[in-house]
PDB file of C-alpha atoms in Angstrom:
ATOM      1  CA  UNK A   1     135.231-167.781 -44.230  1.00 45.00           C
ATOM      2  CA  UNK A   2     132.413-166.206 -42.784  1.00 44.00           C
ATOM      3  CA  UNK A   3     133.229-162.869 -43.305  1.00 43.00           C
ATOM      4  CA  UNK A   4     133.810-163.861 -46.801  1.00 42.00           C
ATOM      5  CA  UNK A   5     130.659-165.104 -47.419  1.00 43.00           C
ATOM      6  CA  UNK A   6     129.088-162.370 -45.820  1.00 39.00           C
ATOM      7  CA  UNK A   7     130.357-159.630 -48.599  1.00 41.00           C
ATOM      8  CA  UNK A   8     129.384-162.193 -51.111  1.00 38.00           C
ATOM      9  CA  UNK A   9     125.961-162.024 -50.354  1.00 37.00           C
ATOM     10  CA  UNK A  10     126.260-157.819 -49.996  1.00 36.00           C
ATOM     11  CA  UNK A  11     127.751-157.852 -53.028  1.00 38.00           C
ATOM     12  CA  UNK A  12     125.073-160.189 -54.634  1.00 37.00           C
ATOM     13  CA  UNK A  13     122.228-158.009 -53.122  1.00 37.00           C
ATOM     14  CA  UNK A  14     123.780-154.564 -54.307  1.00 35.00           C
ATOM     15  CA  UNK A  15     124.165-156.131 -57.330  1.00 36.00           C
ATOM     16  CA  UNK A  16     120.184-157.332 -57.826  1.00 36.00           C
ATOM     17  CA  UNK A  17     118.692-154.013 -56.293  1.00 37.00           C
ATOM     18  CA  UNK A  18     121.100-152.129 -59.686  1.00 35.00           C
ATOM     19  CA  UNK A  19     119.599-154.238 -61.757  1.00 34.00           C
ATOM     20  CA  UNK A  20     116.388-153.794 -61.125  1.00 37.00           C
ATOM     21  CA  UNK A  21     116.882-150.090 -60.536  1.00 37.00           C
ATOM     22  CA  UNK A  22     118.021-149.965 -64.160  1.00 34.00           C
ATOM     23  CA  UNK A  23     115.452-152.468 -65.343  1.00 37.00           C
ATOM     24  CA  UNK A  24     113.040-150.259 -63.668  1.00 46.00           C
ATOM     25  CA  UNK A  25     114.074-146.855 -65.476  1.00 39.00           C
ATOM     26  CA  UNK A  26     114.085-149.343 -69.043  1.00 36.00           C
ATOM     27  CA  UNK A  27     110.464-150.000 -68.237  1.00 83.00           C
ATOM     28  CA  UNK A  28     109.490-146.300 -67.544  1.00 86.00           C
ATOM     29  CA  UNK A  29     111.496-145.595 -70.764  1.00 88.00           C
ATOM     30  CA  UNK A  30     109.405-148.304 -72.896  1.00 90.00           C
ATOM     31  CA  UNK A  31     106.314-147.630 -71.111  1.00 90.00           C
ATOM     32  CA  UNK A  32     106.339-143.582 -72.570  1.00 90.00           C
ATOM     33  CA  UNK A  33     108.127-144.543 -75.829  1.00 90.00           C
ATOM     34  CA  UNK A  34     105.355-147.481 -76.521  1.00 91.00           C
ATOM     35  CA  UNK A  35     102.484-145.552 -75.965  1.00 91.00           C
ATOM     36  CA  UNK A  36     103.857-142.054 -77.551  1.00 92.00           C
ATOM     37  CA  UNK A  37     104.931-143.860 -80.808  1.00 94.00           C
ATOM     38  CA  UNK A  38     102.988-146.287 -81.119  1.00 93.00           C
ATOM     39  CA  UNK A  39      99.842-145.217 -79.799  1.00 92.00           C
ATOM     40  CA  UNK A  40     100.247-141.408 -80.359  1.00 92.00           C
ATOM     41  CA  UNK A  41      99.173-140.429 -76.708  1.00 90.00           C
ATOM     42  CA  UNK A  42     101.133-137.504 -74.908  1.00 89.00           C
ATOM     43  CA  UNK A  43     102.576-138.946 -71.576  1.00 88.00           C
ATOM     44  CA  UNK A  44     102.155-136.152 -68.552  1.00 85.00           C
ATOM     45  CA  UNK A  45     103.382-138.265 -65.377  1.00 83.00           C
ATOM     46  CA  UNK A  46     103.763-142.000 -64.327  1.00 84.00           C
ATOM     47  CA  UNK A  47     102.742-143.547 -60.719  1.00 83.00           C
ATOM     48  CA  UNK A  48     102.538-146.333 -58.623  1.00 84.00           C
ATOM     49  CA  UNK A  49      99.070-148.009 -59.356  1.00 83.00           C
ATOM     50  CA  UNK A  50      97.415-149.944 -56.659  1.00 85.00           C
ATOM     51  CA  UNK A  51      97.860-153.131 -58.696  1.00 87.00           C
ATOM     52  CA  UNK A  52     101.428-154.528 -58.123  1.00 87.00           C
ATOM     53  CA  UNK A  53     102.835-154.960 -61.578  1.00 87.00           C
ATOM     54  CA  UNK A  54     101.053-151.699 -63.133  1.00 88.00           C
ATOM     55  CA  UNK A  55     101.837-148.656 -63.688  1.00 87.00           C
ATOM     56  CA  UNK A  56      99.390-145.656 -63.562  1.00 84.00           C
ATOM     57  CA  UNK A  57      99.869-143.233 -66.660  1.00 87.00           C
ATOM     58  CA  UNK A  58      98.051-139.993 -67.110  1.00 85.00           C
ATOM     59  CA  UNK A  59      97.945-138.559 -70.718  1.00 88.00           C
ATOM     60  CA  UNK A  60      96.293-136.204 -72.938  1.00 86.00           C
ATOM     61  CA  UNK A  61      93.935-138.595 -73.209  1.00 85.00           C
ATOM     62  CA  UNK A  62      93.185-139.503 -69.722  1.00 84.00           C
ATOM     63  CA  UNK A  63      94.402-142.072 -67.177  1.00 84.00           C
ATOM     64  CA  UNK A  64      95.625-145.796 -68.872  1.00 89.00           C
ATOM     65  CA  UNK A  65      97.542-148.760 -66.554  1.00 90.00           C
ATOM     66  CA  UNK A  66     100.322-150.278 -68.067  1.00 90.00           C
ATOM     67  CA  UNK A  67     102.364-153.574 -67.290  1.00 90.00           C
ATOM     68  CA  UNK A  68     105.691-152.765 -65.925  1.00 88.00           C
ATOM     69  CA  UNK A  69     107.302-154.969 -68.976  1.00 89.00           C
ATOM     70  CA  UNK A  70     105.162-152.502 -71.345  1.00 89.00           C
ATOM     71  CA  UNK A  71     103.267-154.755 -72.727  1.00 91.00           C
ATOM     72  CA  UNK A  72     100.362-154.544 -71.763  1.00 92.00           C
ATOM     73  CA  UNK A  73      97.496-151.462 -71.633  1.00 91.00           C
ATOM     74  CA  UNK A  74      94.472-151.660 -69.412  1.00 89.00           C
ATOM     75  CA  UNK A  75      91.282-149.112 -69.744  1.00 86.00           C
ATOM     76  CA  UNK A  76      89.572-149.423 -66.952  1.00 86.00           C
ATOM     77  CA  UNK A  77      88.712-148.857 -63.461  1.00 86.00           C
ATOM     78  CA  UNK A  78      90.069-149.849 -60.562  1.00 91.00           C
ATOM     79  CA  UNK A  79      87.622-150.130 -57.665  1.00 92.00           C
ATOM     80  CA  UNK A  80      89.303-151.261 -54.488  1.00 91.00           C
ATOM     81  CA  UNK A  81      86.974-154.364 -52.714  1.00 93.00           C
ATOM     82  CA  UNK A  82      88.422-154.169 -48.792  1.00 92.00           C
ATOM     83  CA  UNK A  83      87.530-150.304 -49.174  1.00 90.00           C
ATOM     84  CA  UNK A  84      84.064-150.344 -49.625  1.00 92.00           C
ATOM     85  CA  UNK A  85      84.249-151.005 -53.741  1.00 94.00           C
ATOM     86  CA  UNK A  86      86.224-147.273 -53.575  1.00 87.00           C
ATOM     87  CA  UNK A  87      87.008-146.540 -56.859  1.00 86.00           C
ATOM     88  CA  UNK A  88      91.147-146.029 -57.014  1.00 88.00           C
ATOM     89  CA  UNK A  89      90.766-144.361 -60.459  1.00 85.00           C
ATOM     90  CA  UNK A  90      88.234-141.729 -59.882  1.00 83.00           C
ATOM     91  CA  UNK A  91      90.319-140.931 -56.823  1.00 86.00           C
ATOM     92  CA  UNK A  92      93.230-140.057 -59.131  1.00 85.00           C
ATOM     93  CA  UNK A  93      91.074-138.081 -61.623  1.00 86.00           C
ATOM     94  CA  UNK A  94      89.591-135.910 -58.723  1.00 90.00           C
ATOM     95  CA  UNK A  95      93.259-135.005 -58.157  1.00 90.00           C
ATOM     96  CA  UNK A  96      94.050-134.096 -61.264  1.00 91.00           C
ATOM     97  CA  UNK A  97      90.596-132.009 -62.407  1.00 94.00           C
ATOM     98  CA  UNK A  98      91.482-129.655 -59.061  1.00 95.00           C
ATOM     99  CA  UNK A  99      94.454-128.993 -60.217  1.00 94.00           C
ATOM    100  CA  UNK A 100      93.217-128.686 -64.140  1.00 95.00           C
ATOM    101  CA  UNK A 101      90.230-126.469 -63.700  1.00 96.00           C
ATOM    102  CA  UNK A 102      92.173-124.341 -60.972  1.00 96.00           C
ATOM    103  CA  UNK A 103      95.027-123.510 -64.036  1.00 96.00           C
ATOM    104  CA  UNK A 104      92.075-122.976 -66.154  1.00 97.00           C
ATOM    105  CA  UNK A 105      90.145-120.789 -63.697  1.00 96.00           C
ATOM    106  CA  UNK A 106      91.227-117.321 -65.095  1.00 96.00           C
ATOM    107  CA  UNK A 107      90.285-118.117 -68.610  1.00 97.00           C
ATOM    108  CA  UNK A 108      86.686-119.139 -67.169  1.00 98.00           C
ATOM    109  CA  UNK A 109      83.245-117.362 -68.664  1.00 98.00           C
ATOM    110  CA  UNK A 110      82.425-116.833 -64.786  1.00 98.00           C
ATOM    111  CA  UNK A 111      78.534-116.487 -63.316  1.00 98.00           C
ATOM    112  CA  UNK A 112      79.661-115.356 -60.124  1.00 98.00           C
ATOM    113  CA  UNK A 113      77.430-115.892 -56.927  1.00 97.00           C
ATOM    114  CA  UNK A 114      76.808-113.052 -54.747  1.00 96.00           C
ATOM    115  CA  UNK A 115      77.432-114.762 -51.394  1.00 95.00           C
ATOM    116  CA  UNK A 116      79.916-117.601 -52.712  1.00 97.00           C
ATOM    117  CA  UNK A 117      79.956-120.568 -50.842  1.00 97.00           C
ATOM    118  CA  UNK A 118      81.488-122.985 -53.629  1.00 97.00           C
ATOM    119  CA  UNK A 119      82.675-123.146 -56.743  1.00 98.00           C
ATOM    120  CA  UNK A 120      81.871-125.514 -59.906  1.00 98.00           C
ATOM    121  CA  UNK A 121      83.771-125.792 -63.330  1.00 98.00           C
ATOM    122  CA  UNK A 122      81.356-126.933 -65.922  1.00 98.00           C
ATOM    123  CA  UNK A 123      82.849-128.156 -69.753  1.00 97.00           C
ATOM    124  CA  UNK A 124      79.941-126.501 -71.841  1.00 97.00           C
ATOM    125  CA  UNK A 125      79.346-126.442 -75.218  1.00 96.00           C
ATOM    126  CA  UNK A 126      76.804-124.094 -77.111  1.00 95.00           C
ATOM    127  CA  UNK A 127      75.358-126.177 -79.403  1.00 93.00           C
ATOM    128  CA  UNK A 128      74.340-128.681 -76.435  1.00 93.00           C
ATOM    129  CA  UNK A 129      70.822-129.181 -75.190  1.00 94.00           C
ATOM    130  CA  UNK A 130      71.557-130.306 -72.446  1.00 95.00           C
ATOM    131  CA  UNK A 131      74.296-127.440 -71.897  1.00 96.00           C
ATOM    132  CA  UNK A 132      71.544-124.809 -72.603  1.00 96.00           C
ATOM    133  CA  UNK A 133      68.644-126.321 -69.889  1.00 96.00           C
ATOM    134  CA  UNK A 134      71.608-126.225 -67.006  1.00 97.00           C
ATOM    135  CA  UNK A 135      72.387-122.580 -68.171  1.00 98.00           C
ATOM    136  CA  UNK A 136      68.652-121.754 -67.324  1.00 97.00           C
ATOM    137  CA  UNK A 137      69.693-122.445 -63.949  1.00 98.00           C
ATOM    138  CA  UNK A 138      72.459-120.920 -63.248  1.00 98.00           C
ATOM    139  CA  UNK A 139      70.736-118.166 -61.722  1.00 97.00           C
ATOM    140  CA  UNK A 140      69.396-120.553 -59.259  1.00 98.00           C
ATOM    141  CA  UNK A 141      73.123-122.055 -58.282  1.00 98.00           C
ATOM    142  CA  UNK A 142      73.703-118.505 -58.050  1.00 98.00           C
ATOM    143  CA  UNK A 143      71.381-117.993 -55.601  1.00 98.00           C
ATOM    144  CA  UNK A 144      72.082-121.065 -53.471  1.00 97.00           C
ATOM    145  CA  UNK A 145      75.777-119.470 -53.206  1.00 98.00           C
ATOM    146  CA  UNK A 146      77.814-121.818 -55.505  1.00 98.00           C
ATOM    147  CA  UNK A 147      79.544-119.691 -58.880  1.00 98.00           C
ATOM    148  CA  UNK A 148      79.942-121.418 -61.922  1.00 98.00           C
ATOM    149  CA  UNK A 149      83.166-121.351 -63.797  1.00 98.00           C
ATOM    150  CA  UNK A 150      82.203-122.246 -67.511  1.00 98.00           C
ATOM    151  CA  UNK A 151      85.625-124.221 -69.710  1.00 98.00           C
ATOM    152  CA  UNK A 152      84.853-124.220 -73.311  1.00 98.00           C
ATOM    153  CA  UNK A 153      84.389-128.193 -74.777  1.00 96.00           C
ATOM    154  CA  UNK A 154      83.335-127.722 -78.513  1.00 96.00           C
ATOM    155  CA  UNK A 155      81.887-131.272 -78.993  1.00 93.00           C
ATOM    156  CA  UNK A 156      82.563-131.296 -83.022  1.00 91.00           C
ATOM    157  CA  UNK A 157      86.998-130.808 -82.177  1.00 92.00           C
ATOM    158  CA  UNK A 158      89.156-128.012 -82.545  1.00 95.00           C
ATOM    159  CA  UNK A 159      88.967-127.751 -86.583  1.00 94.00           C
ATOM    160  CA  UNK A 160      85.231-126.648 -86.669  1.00 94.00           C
ATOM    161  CA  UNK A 161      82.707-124.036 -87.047  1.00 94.00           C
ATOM    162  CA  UNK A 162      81.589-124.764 -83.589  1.00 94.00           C
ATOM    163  CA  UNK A 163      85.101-124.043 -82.057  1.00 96.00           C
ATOM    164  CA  UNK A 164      85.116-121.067 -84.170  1.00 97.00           C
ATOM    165  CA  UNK A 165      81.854-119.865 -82.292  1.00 96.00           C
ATOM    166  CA  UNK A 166      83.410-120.785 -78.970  1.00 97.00           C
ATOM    167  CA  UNK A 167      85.872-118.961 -79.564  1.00 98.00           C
ATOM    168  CA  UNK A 168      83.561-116.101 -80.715  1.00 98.00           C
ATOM    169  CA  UNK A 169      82.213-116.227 -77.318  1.00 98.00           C
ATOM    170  CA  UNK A 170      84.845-116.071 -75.137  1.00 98.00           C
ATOM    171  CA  UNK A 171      86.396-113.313 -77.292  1.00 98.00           C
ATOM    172  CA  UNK A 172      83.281-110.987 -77.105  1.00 97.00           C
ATOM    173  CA  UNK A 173      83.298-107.517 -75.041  1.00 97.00           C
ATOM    174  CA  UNK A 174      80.837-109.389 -72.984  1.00 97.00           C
ATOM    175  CA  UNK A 175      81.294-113.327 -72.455  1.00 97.00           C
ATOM    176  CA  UNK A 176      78.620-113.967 -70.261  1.00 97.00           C
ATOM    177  CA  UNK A 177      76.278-112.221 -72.578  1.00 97.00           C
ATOM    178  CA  UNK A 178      77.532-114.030 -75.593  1.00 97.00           C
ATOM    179  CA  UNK A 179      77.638-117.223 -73.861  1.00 98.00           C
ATOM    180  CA  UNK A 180      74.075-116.795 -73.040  1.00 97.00           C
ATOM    181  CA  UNK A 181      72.821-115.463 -76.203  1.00 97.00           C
ATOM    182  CA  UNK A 182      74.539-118.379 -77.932  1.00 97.00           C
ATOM    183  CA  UNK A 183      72.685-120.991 -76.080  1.00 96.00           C
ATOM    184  CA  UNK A 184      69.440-119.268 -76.587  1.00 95.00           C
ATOM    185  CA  UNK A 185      70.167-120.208 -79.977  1.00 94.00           C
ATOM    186  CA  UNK A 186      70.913-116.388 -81.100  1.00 95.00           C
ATOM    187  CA  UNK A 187      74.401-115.472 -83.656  1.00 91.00           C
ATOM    188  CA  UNK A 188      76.908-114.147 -81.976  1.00 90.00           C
ATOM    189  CA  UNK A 189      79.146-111.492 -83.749  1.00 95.00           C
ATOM    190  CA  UNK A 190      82.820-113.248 -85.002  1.00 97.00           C
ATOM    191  CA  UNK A 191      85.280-112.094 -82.263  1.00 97.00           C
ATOM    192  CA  UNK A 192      89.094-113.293 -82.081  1.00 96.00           C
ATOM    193  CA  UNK A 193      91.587-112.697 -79.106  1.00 97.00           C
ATOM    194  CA  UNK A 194      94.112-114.576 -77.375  1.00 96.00           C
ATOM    195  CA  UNK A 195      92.356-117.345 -75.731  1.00 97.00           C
ATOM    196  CA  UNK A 196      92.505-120.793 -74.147  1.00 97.00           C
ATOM    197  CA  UNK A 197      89.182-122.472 -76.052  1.00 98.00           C
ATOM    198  CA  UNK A 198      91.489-124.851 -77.410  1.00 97.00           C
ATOM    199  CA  UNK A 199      93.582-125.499 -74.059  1.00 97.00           C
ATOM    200  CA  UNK A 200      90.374-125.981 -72.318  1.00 97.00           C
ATOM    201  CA  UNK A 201      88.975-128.338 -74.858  1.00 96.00           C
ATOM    202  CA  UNK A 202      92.018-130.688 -74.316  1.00 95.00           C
ATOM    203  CA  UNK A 203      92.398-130.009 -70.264  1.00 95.00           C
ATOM    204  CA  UNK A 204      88.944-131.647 -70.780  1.00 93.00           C
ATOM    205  CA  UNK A 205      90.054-134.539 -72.550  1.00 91.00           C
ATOM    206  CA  UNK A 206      92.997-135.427 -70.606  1.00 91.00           C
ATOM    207  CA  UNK A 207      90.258-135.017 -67.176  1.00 90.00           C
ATOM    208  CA  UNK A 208      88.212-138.162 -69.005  1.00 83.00           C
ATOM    209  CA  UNK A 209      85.354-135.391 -70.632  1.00 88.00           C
ATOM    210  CA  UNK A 210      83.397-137.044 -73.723  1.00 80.00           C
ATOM    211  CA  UNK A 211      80.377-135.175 -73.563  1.00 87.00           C
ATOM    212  CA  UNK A 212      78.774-132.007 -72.379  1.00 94.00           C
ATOM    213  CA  UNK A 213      77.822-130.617 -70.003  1.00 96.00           C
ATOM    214  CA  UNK A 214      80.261-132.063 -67.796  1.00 94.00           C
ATOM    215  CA  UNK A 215      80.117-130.682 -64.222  1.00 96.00           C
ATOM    216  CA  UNK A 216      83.555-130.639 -61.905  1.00 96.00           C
ATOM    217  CA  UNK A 217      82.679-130.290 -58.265  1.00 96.00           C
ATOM    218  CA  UNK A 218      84.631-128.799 -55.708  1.00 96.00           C
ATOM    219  CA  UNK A 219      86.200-131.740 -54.492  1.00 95.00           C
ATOM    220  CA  UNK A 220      87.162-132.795 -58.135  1.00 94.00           C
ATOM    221  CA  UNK A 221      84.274-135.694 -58.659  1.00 93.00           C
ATOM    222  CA  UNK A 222      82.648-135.479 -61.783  1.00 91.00           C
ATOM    223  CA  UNK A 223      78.436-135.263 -62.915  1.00 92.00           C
ATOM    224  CA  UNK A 224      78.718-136.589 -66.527  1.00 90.00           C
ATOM    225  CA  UNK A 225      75.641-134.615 -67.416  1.00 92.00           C
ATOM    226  CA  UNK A 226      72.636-132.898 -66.942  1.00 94.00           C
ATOM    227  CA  UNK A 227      71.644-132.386 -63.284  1.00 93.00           C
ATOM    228  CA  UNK A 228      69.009-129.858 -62.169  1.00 95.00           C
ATOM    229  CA  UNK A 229      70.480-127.083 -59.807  1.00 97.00           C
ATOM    230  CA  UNK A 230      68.933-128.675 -56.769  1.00 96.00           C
ATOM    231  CA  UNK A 231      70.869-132.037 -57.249  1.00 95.00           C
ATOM    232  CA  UNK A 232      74.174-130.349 -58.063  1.00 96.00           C
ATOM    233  CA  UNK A 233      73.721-128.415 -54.682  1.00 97.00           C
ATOM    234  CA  UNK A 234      72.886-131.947 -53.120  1.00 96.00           C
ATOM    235  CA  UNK A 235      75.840-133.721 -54.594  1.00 95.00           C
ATOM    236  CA  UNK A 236      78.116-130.916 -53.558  1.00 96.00           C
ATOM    237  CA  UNK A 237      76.966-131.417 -50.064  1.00 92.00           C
ATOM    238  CA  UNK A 238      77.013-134.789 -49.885  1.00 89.00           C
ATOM    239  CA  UNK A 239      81.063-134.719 -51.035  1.00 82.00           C
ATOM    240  CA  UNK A 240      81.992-132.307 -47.828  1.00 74.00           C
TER     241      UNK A 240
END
């Protein structure tokens, strides 16, 4: 009788763990379908969240947490309270803009310091304020040893004149030339090539970029902005 029993209750747990295996893969399935058709988002890769009961999603749009029933989408951040207020989500975009920018890195418009001791990716844009006061000092990042790897983020979207002029830019016999004359407000002859202006552009989107300049730092954190050379050096040595 006992033995009997005792393959019951194997059979019973085999049984459970299939069905939620399979009720598992139905969820992954709804979860992409959901927020592909419905929402119109590209779905890259799906992971364990540190919330029990979501599920982390990166897209071309950026990072989203959705209930494992799919019903639900959460925008936000998730900062982690017994770790110091450590914020999960930035964690998991620090991953993922290494690995961007690094794909990206050939197709850079490079400033390369002499004796490099780091390396920063910054989304520019040439119309940008902003954009064009950092590029004064790239000279001086230069000098304190870190190179700056310039990804193209044309702020107006991929069907405008400023794209066009991006694309200008990193087509030119000269890029670093062009880049700079463009943000000194000077034309820049029309140039076309095989390029990635538009690839970078979206990398930058999916990385959580809205604005420009947006600076990448060597560990992946992001500076949402403007910071004078002296602060970026600062923030890259406080993140060693």
């Amino acid at each position: 009788m006992k033995v009997v029993k005792f393959s019951l209750l194997v059979a019973m747990v085999f049984t459970t763990s299939l069905f939620a295996s399979v009720a598992s893969a139905a969820d992954e399935t709804a979860i992409k379908s959901k927020l592909t058709n419905m929402l119109g988002l590209e779905v890259d890769s799906l992971a364990d969240s540190p919330i029990p009961g979501l599920v982390q999603v990166s897209t071309n749009r950026g990072f989203f947490y959705v209930s494992d029933d799919a019903k639900y989408l959460v925008q936000a951040r998730i900062l982690n309270i017994d770790e110091g207020m450590r914020n999960e989500t930035e964690a998991a975009y620090s991953d993922l803009r290494i690995e961007g920018v690094k794909e990206m890195e050939s197709s850079a418009i490079t400033f390369k310091a002499k004796n490099e001791k780091h390396v920063i990716s910054v989304f520019t844009d040439t119309t940008c304020g902003y954009c064009r006061k950092l590029h004064k000092e790239v000279g001086d990042l230069n000098d304190m040893g870190i190179t700056v790897n310039y990804l193209a983020f044309p702020r107006a979207g991929l069907d405008s004149q400023n794209y066009q002029d991006m694309v200008s830019v990193w087509c030119a016999a000269n890029p670093q030339k062009a880049l700079t004359d463009a943000k000194a407000g000077n034309d820049v002859a029309t140039a076309k090539c095989a390029n990635k202006v538009a690839e970078q552009y979206l990398l930058g989107q999916k990385l959580g970029v809205n604005g420009t300049p947006n600076i990448v730092l060597p560990d992946g954190s992001l500076i949402p902005g403007y910071q004078p050379a002296g602060m970026i050096a600062q923030a890259i040595e406080q993140a060693e």
